[in-house]
């Protein structure tokens, strides 16, 4: 098999899901850059690779070297050494200093750093501080190299080796040898498939109990990713068999062992990961405790509606007054309604009435943006739920049963976004002396995390619910509001474009043309028409993949809107100064959360770091942490929950048919404050409006709140669930895992 030694010049394409990469590499004896393709996930520019594979002639792209296996080696040329040192792997050496160091020492550069680092003082401009930084980083790199060499034997990329080292330090090799499956639990970005690939090469058999147990946990986490709190036993067994290609007896034996050791909680046919079980039971018990407490603890006072209207300057309708009255009477209640129905006005009335009684009020929302909106609407401080509960990664939630929240009433907005784990932690901190008002739009998408908390609470019929349905006159003039309600009721919206409307529909069938028109709208037409900055415009799309998916649109929009040449590259993506970006996971150390939007404020090419401004707060990212960020010129509708934007542009095409659902389109449209532009086909929009087949989530919160609603097992429909088997998966390719319930195991 032919071999190729090369220096990675640049990464032109990379699929983060399976590791497939296209790179331009410099090869000795070739004048032009050579195209290298293969599973080379997270190989940074500047790496020196020794590849085995075959040459192939592609009809479209010409000659390519298709890599089958590869290893990273130390560079042997002046050019290679300069590229390697300038890639950011060694702290304190960026492209500029790499050039100066290599100019000074040539081919001896690596040896000088390794054996006589003091000689770096001979390089102009290098001081003591920088030499110490290089020394420290080089030592760390040596340790990482050992880990890397060990892991490369099992097909793991350099970037993952660095993450493993960051987690376990010098114990990395021992920890992996002891149980490779722990990688999937402990390290974000390394999924079960990667861990399973390592384990397979270590000699783990298909029916190994450790493998079966890890596969069961992975399957339950995948189900949780789709919103399920538990799995039915048969659903879980079938999915695990499909995933692992293991024997049914081995799976069932692993299940029984895990139940015995309480690694799983089993209730009838429902199988839970313990954090979810305790979260669901805990949430139900605490809500019921609030209800019980309310029986002898009600404000009998009837509030004076005229007096309240005079105080607030607002005339409330009958249902709004009912909601305000309920908030005074009940210890716990739900206020729900769509756009334009007066949720914010009613919330303000509830606050005024509670204040009138001398109560101390706390305000909270699931996301930073939603909390900020709540603050602006009420003139009071609103916190994210995490901040309200004083969360930190080391100690977890400081506010809990032993240290409850201090106040008389808590109002929580955007409750449709709250998953069962977060709800449980919130309820732990709510004392029975406090009243709780939950506000949200039940017709929006459910939470990204597991559970269907708001809907379950409403459908339990145990907790008082006030539904706002009347659309106020000032809202009736908004086509966005009226069309959102029409869609929610299953009717086709008014798409007659006009000069004075705030809702537009552009007919276009060709995905390529739709993508081009979106770029034109964001860059030229909308800013010119409405005198808005491009940062006021958000593209929302149902999908991540495809021509009008987030990945492709982000690259096109970045190309059109941001011409900065100061950037850091990761996995084929370029993060430039000025880019709009989104956080992809909860990072409690940095105090940023999944879905948070920010802008790249500065890029430090020497240190290989970038600073992101999240609503006035600067957060620093190392180059190895950039997989936590994604470009956010375009985001999925799911990720837009809890946010509002002045202008929204949204493609609606049949290529998205898998995702075209009524609540998805409804959620997307209701994110627009001033202008909403849909572009696509009426056929696709009509399909979405008719499509009510939203995947039913496995939850039991409703039944725990109201046991009379429990269905007999014979009446329940068990949804099959399959996960693609692992036989053809590369061990290099990792998929994100969600560490559900980590740090939340207390009841």
XYZ file of C-alpha atoms in Angstrom:
747
model
C 0.000 0.000 0.000
C 1.503 3.385 -1.037
C 2.720 5.711 1.728
C 2.601 9.501 1.786
C 4.449 11.806 4.152
C 2.897 15.288 4.148
C 2.349 18.566 5.999
C -1.285 19.654 6.396
C -1.551 23.085 4.775
C -5.300 23.665 5.185
C -8.567 21.810 5.814
C -11.122 22.417 3.073
C -13.939 20.195 4.368
C -14.698 18.175 7.465
C -17.746 16.288 8.642
C -17.621 16.422 12.442
C -20.021 13.471 12.716
C -17.999 10.830 10.933
C -14.570 12.458 10.616
C -14.499 12.428 6.784
C -12.052 15.181 5.780
C -10.673 16.809 2.670
C -7.272 18.461 3.156
C -4.681 20.226 1.090
C -1.222 18.922 1.973
C 2.330 19.698 0.958
C 4.314 16.665 -0.255
C 8.023 16.617 -1.088
C 8.569 16.367 -4.851
C 5.154 17.853 -5.753
C 4.952 21.469 -6.944
C 1.231 21.818 -6.204
C -0.653 20.974 -3.027
C -1.990 17.397 -2.944
C -5.625 16.603 -2.020
C -5.813 14.152 0.902
C -9.171 12.525 1.849
C -10.129 10.125 4.637
C -11.216 9.892 8.275
C -8.865 12.494 9.732
C -11.055 14.222 12.311
C -9.419 16.986 14.319
C -6.027 16.839 12.644
C -4.928 20.503 12.843
C -3.215 22.461 10.078
C 0.551 22.151 10.527
C 0.445 18.446 11.469
C 2.938 16.137 9.803
C 1.248 12.897 8.787
C 2.482 9.555 7.542
C -0.461 8.134 5.589
C -1.110 4.748 3.984
C -3.672 4.446 1.223
C -4.166 4.642 -2.543
C -4.181 7.246 -5.287
C -7.560 7.780 -6.972
C -8.732 9.928 -9.881
C -12.001 11.707 -9.021
C -14.043 12.841 -12.058
C -14.876 16.150 -10.455
C -11.907 16.923 -8.210
C -8.991 15.246 -9.985
C -6.161 13.282 -8.358
C -6.567 12.458 -4.632
C -4.753 10.355 -2.054
C -7.345 8.280 -0.167
C -5.960 7.676 3.317
C -6.729 4.311 5.003
C -4.488 4.644 8.077
C -2.375 7.510 9.396
C -0.098 8.546 12.210
C 1.231 11.911 13.263
C 5.023 12.241 13.173
C 7.536 14.909 14.054
C 8.354 17.174 11.116
C 11.698 16.602 9.367
C 11.934 19.750 7.194
C 12.371 23.432 8.049
C 8.982 24.131 6.458
C 7.325 21.309 8.418
C 8.845 22.407 11.728
C 7.664 25.986 11.181
C 4.134 24.836 10.321
C 4.074 22.472 13.291
C 5.220 25.056 15.835
C 2.947 27.744 14.389
C -0.169 25.542 14.560
C -0.926 26.514 18.163
C -0.062 23.144 19.705
C 2.661 24.801 21.798
C 1.536 27.759 23.919
C 3.667 30.855 23.450
C 4.553 30.040 19.831
C 2.318 31.412 17.129
C 3.115 31.760 13.383
C 5.330 34.840 13.954
C 7.566 33.315 16.637
C 7.620 29.954 14.857
C 9.187 31.699 11.859
C 11.750 33.515 14.041
C 12.710 30.355 15.994
C 13.091 28.191 12.876
C 15.094 30.944 11.170
C 17.500 30.853 14.139
C 17.889 27.073 14.596
C 16.717 25.461 11.350
C 16.507 21.634 11.479
C 17.845 21.645 15.061
C 14.781 23.554 16.342
C 12.976 20.559 17.940
C 16.195 19.338 19.617
C 16.939 22.840 20.993
C 13.452 23.079 22.556
C 13.735 19.498 23.859
C 17.248 19.585 25.361
C 18.460 23.205 25.653
C 15.405 25.480 25.806
C 17.425 28.370 27.315
C 18.857 28.939 23.829
C 15.484 30.415 22.815
C 16.747 33.663 24.393
C 18.963 33.930 21.277
C 15.809 34.602 19.228
C 15.044 38.340 18.932
C 11.923 39.403 20.869
C 11.626 36.302 23.095
C 11.678 37.118 26.811
C 11.688 35.109 30.030
C 7.883 34.933 30.368
C 7.443 33.470 26.883
C 10.265 30.924 27.321
C 8.644 29.683 30.561
C 5.293 29.379 28.808
C 6.922 27.407 25.961
C 8.776 25.164 28.458
C 5.588 24.378 30.396
C 3.573 23.753 27.234
C 6.296 21.559 25.695
C 6.437 19.355 28.809
C 2.678 18.999 28.733
C 2.843 18.184 25.023
C 5.341 15.388 25.764
C 2.865 13.846 28.204
C 0.074 14.287 25.680
C 2.305 12.707 22.996
C 2.673 9.570 25.124
C -1.091 9.415 25.569
C -1.498 10.116 21.870
C 0.894 7.383 20.783
C -0.959 4.913 23.001
C -4.388 5.986 21.722
C -3.355 6.179 18.063
C -2.941 2.416 18.198
C -6.673 2.359 18.784
C -7.579 4.887 16.054
C -8.139 7.973 18.222
C -7.289 11.436 16.858
C -4.845 13.904 18.388
C -7.543 16.339 19.438
C -9.341 13.660 21.445
C -6.050 12.593 23.003
C -5.614 16.184 24.229
C -9.143 16.138 25.721
C -8.486 12.805 27.432
C -5.247 14.171 28.875
C -7.028 17.316 30.085
C -9.538 15.109 31.942
C -7.257 12.448 33.441
C -3.718 13.953 33.309
C -0.870 11.430 33.785
C -3.407 8.710 34.658
C -4.885 8.842 31.132
C -3.452 5.567 29.826
C -4.331 3.615 33.003
C -7.894 4.979 33.023
C -8.506 4.062 29.373
C -7.018 0.579 29.855
C -9.167 0.039 32.937
C -12.458 0.907 31.166
C -12.516 2.632 27.759
C -16.294 3.129 28.024
C -15.838 5.725 30.738
C -14.607 8.099 27.986
C -18.176 8.398 26.665
C -19.406 9.458 30.118
C -16.537 11.701 31.157
C -15.460 13.607 28.051
C -17.711 15.833 25.971
C -17.320 15.121 22.247
C -16.261 11.500 22.730
C -19.291 9.345 22.227
C -20.068 5.712 22.768
C -19.071 4.798 19.218
C -15.537 6.090 19.703
C -15.219 4.376 23.089
C -16.596 1.157 21.592
C -14.061 1.333 18.765
C -11.223 1.577 21.301
C -12.686 -1.252 23.401
C -13.020 -3.497 20.322
C -9.359 -3.029 19.499
C -8.515 -3.821 23.140
C -10.201 -7.174 22.718
C -13.629 -6.559 24.274
C -16.132 -9.147 22.939
C -19.587 -8.169 21.626
C -21.320 -9.717 24.644
C -18.906 -8.385 27.264
C -21.046 -7.239 30.258
C -19.181 -3.897 30.412
C -19.984 -3.294 26.748
C -23.647 -4.263 27.167
C -24.047 -1.979 30.183
C -22.393 0.955 28.433
C -24.542 0.360 25.334
C -27.720 0.388 27.461
C -26.716 3.705 29.061
C -25.873 5.122 25.623
C -29.274 4.034 24.259
C -31.091 5.643 27.197
C -29.087 8.844 26.674
C -29.965 8.833 22.967
C -33.623 8.472 23.910
C -33.167 11.346 26.369
C -31.684 13.410 23.518
C -35.033 12.949 21.783
C -36.954 14.028 24.874
C -37.779 10.675 26.508
C -37.456 10.429 30.286
C -37.558 6.622 30.271
C -37.651 3.675 27.888
C -40.143 0.809 27.778
C -38.269 -2.444 28.450
C -38.953 -4.027 25.037
C -38.155 -0.741 23.274
C -34.803 -0.564 25.091
C -33.829 -4.222 24.576
C -34.549 -4.096 20.826
C -32.675 -0.808 20.389
C -29.663 -2.101 22.351
C -29.546 -5.354 20.325
C -29.645 -3.338 17.092
C -26.938 -1.025 18.332
C -24.532 -3.580 19.773
C -25.344 -6.676 17.668
C -25.134 -8.539 20.978
C -27.238 -11.505 22.148
C -30.598 -10.750 23.758
C -29.678 -12.855 26.816
C -26.543 -10.763 27.382
C -28.556 -7.516 27.151
C -31.237 -8.756 29.574
C -28.598 -10.075 32.005
C -26.845 -6.656 31.907
C -30.226 -4.969 32.557
C -30.898 -7.212 35.548
C -27.398 -6.548 36.947
C -27.850 -2.777 36.530
C -31.240 -2.881 38.245
C -29.733 -4.848 41.148
C -26.873 -2.345 41.581
C -29.332 0.552 41.077
C -27.505 1.827 38.021
C -31.027 1.812 36.543
C -34.430 2.379 38.119
C -37.203 0.092 36.881
C -40.875 0.850 37.504
C -43.352 -1.538 35.858
C -42.137 -1.609 32.257
C -40.400 1.764 32.440
C -36.596 1.836 32.688
C -34.971 5.053 33.862
C -31.472 6.367 34.296
C -31.547 7.251 38.032
C -31.218 11.076 37.591
C -34.358 11.118 35.420
C -36.350 8.881 37.750
C -35.553 10.959 40.815
C -36.134 14.184 38.850
C -39.606 13.097 37.740
C -40.653 11.732 41.144
C -39.118 14.750 42.925
C -40.855 17.297 40.646
C -44.252 15.643 41.113
C -43.890 15.349 44.894
C -42.840 18.968 45.319
C -45.635 20.324 43.110
C -48.161 18.250 45.062
C -46.663 19.487 48.353
C -47.197 23.093 47.169
C -50.813 22.261 46.302
C -51.424 20.651 49.720
C -49.857 23.615 51.489
C -52.180 26.003 49.683
C -55.286 24.495 51.250
C -54.972 26.323 54.525
C -52.821 29.173 53.333
C -54.762 31.257 50.813
C -55.094 34.995 50.551
C -58.797 35.444 51.050
C -58.423 39.069 49.996
C -60.225 39.929 46.807
C -58.128 42.425 44.959
C -59.647 45.603 43.634
C -59.474 45.478 39.832
C -60.193 49.209 39.408
C -57.465 50.077 41.873
C -54.988 47.764 40.126
C -55.819 49.259 36.708
C -55.342 52.747 38.113
C -51.983 51.777 39.594
C -50.651 50.096 36.433
C -52.428 52.241 33.835
C -53.713 49.061 32.139
C -57.286 47.901 31.636
C -57.388 44.112 32.047
C -59.989 41.862 30.441
C -61.959 39.225 32.312
C -59.505 36.335 31.751
C -56.504 38.455 32.719
C -58.242 39.470 35.959
C -58.991 35.799 36.538
C -55.271 35.007 36.125
C -54.251 37.756 38.569
C -56.837 36.506 41.080
C -55.603 32.914 40.688
C -52.016 34.023 41.339
C -53.180 35.540 44.632
C -55.283 32.519 45.655
C -53.159 29.565 44.561
C -49.723 28.489 45.674
C -48.965 27.203 42.196
C -50.524 28.045 38.816
C -49.849 28.089 35.059
C -50.435 31.021 32.710
C -50.346 30.008 29.040
C -51.136 31.703 25.731
C -49.804 32.483 22.263
C -48.359 35.757 20.900
C -50.495 38.898 21.267
C -52.734 37.378 23.973
C -51.336 39.539 26.744
C -49.068 37.127 28.664
C -46.569 39.904 29.429
C -49.311 42.395 30.431
C -50.944 39.785 32.672
C -47.591 38.916 34.247
C -47.046 42.617 34.971
C -50.532 42.708 36.605
C -49.687 39.661 38.751
C -46.450 41.341 39.875
C -48.289 44.584 40.739
C -50.977 42.702 42.741
C -48.385 40.641 44.633
C -46.332 43.758 45.376
C -49.480 45.477 46.652
C -49.731 42.730 49.278
C -46.137 43.391 50.285
C -44.731 40.163 48.832
C -41.084 39.757 47.735
C -41.002 38.568 44.147
C -38.313 36.638 42.259
C -38.241 36.417 38.451
C -36.501 33.739 36.363
C -36.295 32.212 32.868
C -34.382 29.233 31.382
C -32.013 31.260 29.148
C -30.041 34.480 29.420
C -31.969 36.046 26.539
C -35.360 35.131 27.963
C -34.310 36.512 31.374
C -33.139 39.730 29.736
C -36.487 40.113 27.932
C -38.320 39.507 31.190
C -36.238 42.201 32.918
C -36.994 44.692 30.128
C -40.750 43.945 30.279
C -41.094 44.163 34.066
C -38.417 46.675 35.074
C -37.235 44.140 37.673
C -34.180 41.887 37.775
C -34.788 38.494 36.198
C -32.155 35.759 36.439
C -31.529 32.546 34.539
C -32.690 29.547 36.543
C -29.070 28.382 36.914
C -28.042 31.760 38.303
C -31.089 31.951 40.560
C -30.141 28.566 42.021
C -26.468 29.694 42.311
C -25.103 26.818 40.293
C -21.389 26.130 40.032
C -19.707 23.044 38.566
C -17.872 22.132 41.730
C -20.727 22.246 44.248
C -23.806 21.923 42.039
C -26.895 23.940 42.964
C -26.314 25.943 46.154
C -30.044 26.621 46.452
C -31.862 23.412 47.415
C -33.991 21.923 50.221
C -31.404 22.827 52.865
C -30.831 26.307 51.442
C -34.105 27.358 49.743
C -34.836 30.523 47.798
C -35.718 33.578 49.851
C -38.873 35.360 48.796
C -42.653 35.038 48.754
C -43.360 34.432 45.074
C -41.448 33.104 42.061
C -42.543 33.825 38.480
C -40.846 31.710 35.784
C -41.195 32.595 32.093
C -40.704 30.391 28.983
C -41.575 27.272 30.969
C -42.021 25.190 27.805
C -38.195 25.165 27.595
C -37.635 23.630 31.037
C -36.648 19.941 31.029
C -37.316 17.514 33.873
C -33.797 17.662 35.374
C -33.815 21.466 35.619
C -37.424 21.512 36.875
C -36.559 19.166 39.702
C -33.621 21.295 40.778
C -35.822 24.379 40.664
C -38.556 22.724 42.721
C -36.017 21.587 45.345
C -35.232 25.244 46.027
C -38.875 26.427 46.189
C -40.035 26.313 49.824
C -43.675 25.408 50.521
C -44.146 28.944 51.868
C -43.480 30.366 48.366
C -46.020 30.645 45.556
C -45.029 29.661 42.035
C -46.370 31.132 38.775
C -45.313 29.309 35.589
C -45.694 31.220 32.318
C -45.246 29.767 28.826
C -46.666 28.959 25.426
C -47.671 25.289 25.380
C -47.858 25.235 21.557
C -44.165 25.942 21.117
C -41.601 23.186 20.755
C -40.991 21.202 23.929
C -37.690 21.422 25.821
C -34.438 20.345 24.138
C -33.727 18.167 27.195
C -35.834 15.212 28.312
C -39.393 15.663 29.505
C -42.494 17.600 28.529
C -42.853 19.463 31.786
C -45.259 22.315 30.996
C -47.613 20.173 28.893
C -47.622 17.381 31.504
C -48.436 19.863 34.284
C -51.315 21.368 32.275
C -52.697 17.983 31.159
C -52.561 16.585 34.712
C -55.578 18.799 35.536
C -54.272 19.091 39.107
C -52.760 22.553 38.894
C -54.825 25.685 38.123
C -54.322 26.786 34.501
C -55.389 30.089 32.935
C -55.357 30.095 29.119
C -55.204 33.430 27.335
C -56.887 33.109 23.940
C -58.092 36.599 23.023
C -55.799 38.441 20.602
C -55.640 42.093 21.610
C -56.517 44.783 19.084
C -52.993 46.195 18.836
C -51.713 42.676 18.100
C -54.392 42.068 15.449
C -52.672 44.528 13.132
C -49.612 42.230 13.118
C -49.697 39.629 10.373
C -46.981 37.729 12.291
C -49.316 37.309 15.282
C -52.423 36.512 13.231
C -50.603 34.048 10.984
C -49.018 32.306 13.968
C -52.473 31.747 15.459
C -53.865 30.626 12.090
C -51.072 28.036 11.769
C -51.619 26.906 15.346
C -55.284 26.316 14.537
C -54.410 24.341 11.412
C -55.324 27.096 8.925
C -53.151 28.325 6.047
C -51.762 31.810 6.811
C -52.280 35.012 4.846
C -49.361 35.135 2.403
C -50.516 38.142 0.377
C -47.424 40.303 0.481
C -47.868 44.058 0.695
C -46.095 47.253 1.539
C -47.472 47.607 5.058
C -47.311 44.012 6.208
C -44.788 42.481 8.643
C -45.098 38.957 7.178
C -43.809 37.970 3.728
C -43.803 34.756 1.717
C -41.370 34.368 -1.181
C -42.122 31.548 -3.598
C -39.010 29.592 -4.603
C -38.585 25.840 -5.117
C -34.895 25.456 -5.948
C -32.841 25.000 -2.710
C -29.725 26.558 -4.316
C -31.713 29.678 -5.282
C -33.323 29.799 -1.813
C -29.865 29.765 -0.194
C -28.667 32.539 -2.542
C -31.793 34.631 -1.874
C -31.367 34.245 1.911
C -27.839 35.656 1.648
C -29.137 38.522 -0.509
C -31.984 39.257 1.958
C -29.654 39.349 4.959
C -26.853 41.275 3.286
C -28.740 43.737 1.095
C -32.522 43.811 0.865
C -33.670 43.742 4.498
C -31.055 46.139 5.963
C -31.810 48.606 3.141
C -35.614 48.305 3.413
C -35.840 48.576 7.222
C -32.658 50.521 8.047
C -31.472 47.661 10.261
C -28.031 46.226 10.920
C -27.397 42.706 9.643
C -26.975 41.658 13.281
C -30.722 42.320 13.770
C -31.524 39.580 11.249
C -31.606 35.930 12.236
C -31.933 33.055 9.787
C -33.851 30.107 11.285
C -34.021 26.760 9.518
C -35.558 23.372 10.386
C -32.416 21.379 9.544
C -28.681 21.274 10.139
C -27.793 19.511 6.903
C -28.509 20.163 3.279
C -28.273 23.228 1.047
C -30.545 25.320 3.286
C -29.352 23.682 6.521
C -27.444 25.641 9.156
C -23.976 24.375 8.163
C -24.160 25.486 4.531
C -26.033 28.747 5.216
C -23.562 29.740 7.923
C -20.607 29.341 5.594
C -22.367 31.307 2.837
C -23.463 34.091 5.219
C -20.050 34.310 6.847
C -18.475 34.629 3.412
C -20.902 37.416 2.488
C -20.931 39.364 5.780
C -17.558 38.974 7.429
C -14.385 39.608 5.445
C -12.027 39.644 8.446
C -8.826 37.728 7.784
C -8.142 37.271 11.525
C -9.441 33.783 12.296
C -8.925 30.464 14.062
C -9.746 27.210 12.287
C -11.262 24.094 13.738
C -12.695 21.014 12.025
C -12.791 22.790 8.691
C -14.655 25.799 10.076
C -13.165 29.233 10.409
C -14.056 31.494 13.358
C -13.382 35.108 12.399
C -13.308 38.263 14.427
C -16.861 39.674 14.330
C -18.604 36.330 13.711
C -21.929 35.597 15.379
C -21.517 32.313 17.299
C -23.576 30.014 19.511
C -22.580 27.846 22.475
C -23.423 24.151 21.892
C -23.229 22.723 25.403
C -23.669 23.796 28.997
C -20.237 24.849 30.229
C -20.606 25.709 33.881
C -16.932 26.631 34.280
C -17.313 29.370 31.696
C -20.894 30.144 32.817
C -22.252 29.790 29.268
C -25.081 27.520 28.246
C -26.399 25.573 25.269
C -28.023 28.077 22.862
C -26.305 31.248 24.197
C -25.539 33.700 21.341
C -22.443 35.883 21.225
C -19.974 37.642 18.915
C -16.282 36.918 18.444
C -14.696 40.053 19.847
C -11.013 39.258 19.395
C -8.748 36.516 18.063
C -5.222 35.964 19.452
C -3.246 34.093 16.801
C -0.160 33.731 19.000
C -1.999 32.178 21.926
C -4.543 30.421 19.667
C -7.477 31.764 21.682
C -10.557 33.817 20.914
C -12.805 35.952 23.112
C -16.569 35.814 22.685
C -18.859 38.585 23.902
C -22.029 37.093 25.418
C -24.295 40.069 26.180
C -21.435 42.199 27.532
C -19.496 39.358 29.214
C -16.224 38.190 27.627
C -15.504 34.451 27.599
C -12.185 33.023 26.374
C -11.864 29.823 24.324
C -8.719 27.853 23.611
C -8.382 26.447 20.058
C -9.080 22.930 21.399
C -12.418 24.141 22.847
C -13.813 25.527 19.607
C -15.973 22.439 19.091
C -18.200 23.965 21.791
C -18.998 26.823 19.401
C -20.732 27.012 16.058
C -21.418 29.859 13.651
C -24.865 31.325 14.300
C -25.762 33.533 11.324
C -28.245 30.703 10.804
C -29.509 28.477 13.625
C -32.053 25.696 13.903
C -35.542 26.652 15.061
C -35.021 24.346 18.054
C -32.030 26.436 19.150
C -34.023 29.686 18.852
C -36.413 28.843 21.696
C -36.632 31.569 24.300
C -35.131 34.151 21.928
C -36.666 36.965 19.878
C -35.144 38.760 16.923
C -36.212 41.965 15.139
C -36.188 40.172 11.763
C -36.464 36.445 11.042
C -35.810 34.754 7.666
C -36.890 31.120 7.394
C -36.697 28.599 4.515
C -39.656 26.208 4.192
C -38.982 23.495 1.606
C -40.041 19.898 1.024
C -36.385 18.870 1.342
C -37.031 19.430 5.082
C -40.187 17.293 5.096
C -38.906 15.093 7.966
C -38.854 18.171 10.212
C -41.873 20.014 8.861
C -44.230 20.087 11.829
C -46.837 22.602 12.922
C -45.237 23.466 16.271
C -41.837 23.915 14.585
C -43.129 26.483 12.066
C -45.226 28.163 14.774
C -42.149 28.478 17.040
C -40.031 29.905 14.197
C -42.582 32.557 13.198
C -43.181 33.666 16.800
C -39.445 34.432 17.209
C -39.886 37.487 14.917
C -40.663 40.800 16.616
C -40.896 43.142 13.615
C -40.544 41.291 10.305
C -40.870 37.635 9.289
C -39.883 36.387 5.821
C -40.640 32.821 4.740
C -39.018 31.595 1.555
C -39.870 28.304 -0.119
C -43.051 26.615 -1.328
C -46.656 26.813 -0.181
C -46.796 23.045 -0.558
C -44.119 22.656 2.157
C -45.833 25.190 4.422
C -49.180 23.429 3.956
C -47.548 20.058 4.712
C -46.065 21.455 7.951
C -49.384 22.930 9.088
C -51.177 19.601 8.553
C -48.413 17.587 10.213
C -49.300 17.080 13.859
C -47.343 13.836 14.226
C -45.018 15.063 16.901
C -43.097 12.224 18.537
C -44.785 11.355 21.803
C -42.293 11.593 24.649
C -42.030 8.885 27.285
C -42.866 10.776 30.495
C -44.912 9.967 33.604
C -45.073 13.366 35.279
C -48.748 13.842 34.322
C -49.699 10.466 35.873
C -47.566 11.093 38.975
C -49.454 14.356 39.526
C -52.808 12.688 38.862
C -52.794 8.874 39.271
C -56.350 8.622 37.877
C -54.866 9.284 34.422
C -52.675 6.140 34.407
C -53.305 4.023 31.316
C -53.366 0.240 31.570
C -50.300 -1.332 29.972
C -52.432 -2.912 27.245
C -53.567 0.536 26.034
C -50.083 1.957 25.758
C -48.383 2.083 22.382
C -44.702 1.260 22.487
C -42.708 3.204 19.934
C -39.859 1.236 18.341
C -36.494 2.925 18.628
C -33.441 2.023 16.600
C -29.880 3.212 16.635
C -27.677 2.329 13.700
C -25.290 -0.548 14.457
C -21.648 0.178 15.025
C -19.993 -2.334 12.747
C -19.029 0.157 10.056
C -18.321 3.107 12.320
C -14.828 4.499 12.501
C -13.387 4.761 15.963
C -12.033 8.144 15.011
C -15.489 9.518 14.490
C -17.145 10.633 17.686
C -20.610 12.013 18.123
C -21.618 14.412 20.893
C -23.055 12.819 24.012
C -25.248 14.473 26.552
C -24.209 13.898 30.104
C -27.763 13.974 31.390
C -28.090 14.226 35.067
C -24.410 14.716 35.842
C -24.203 16.499 39.096
C -27.933 15.982 39.590
C -27.964 12.616 41.288
C -29.146 13.923 44.589
C -32.832 13.607 45.338
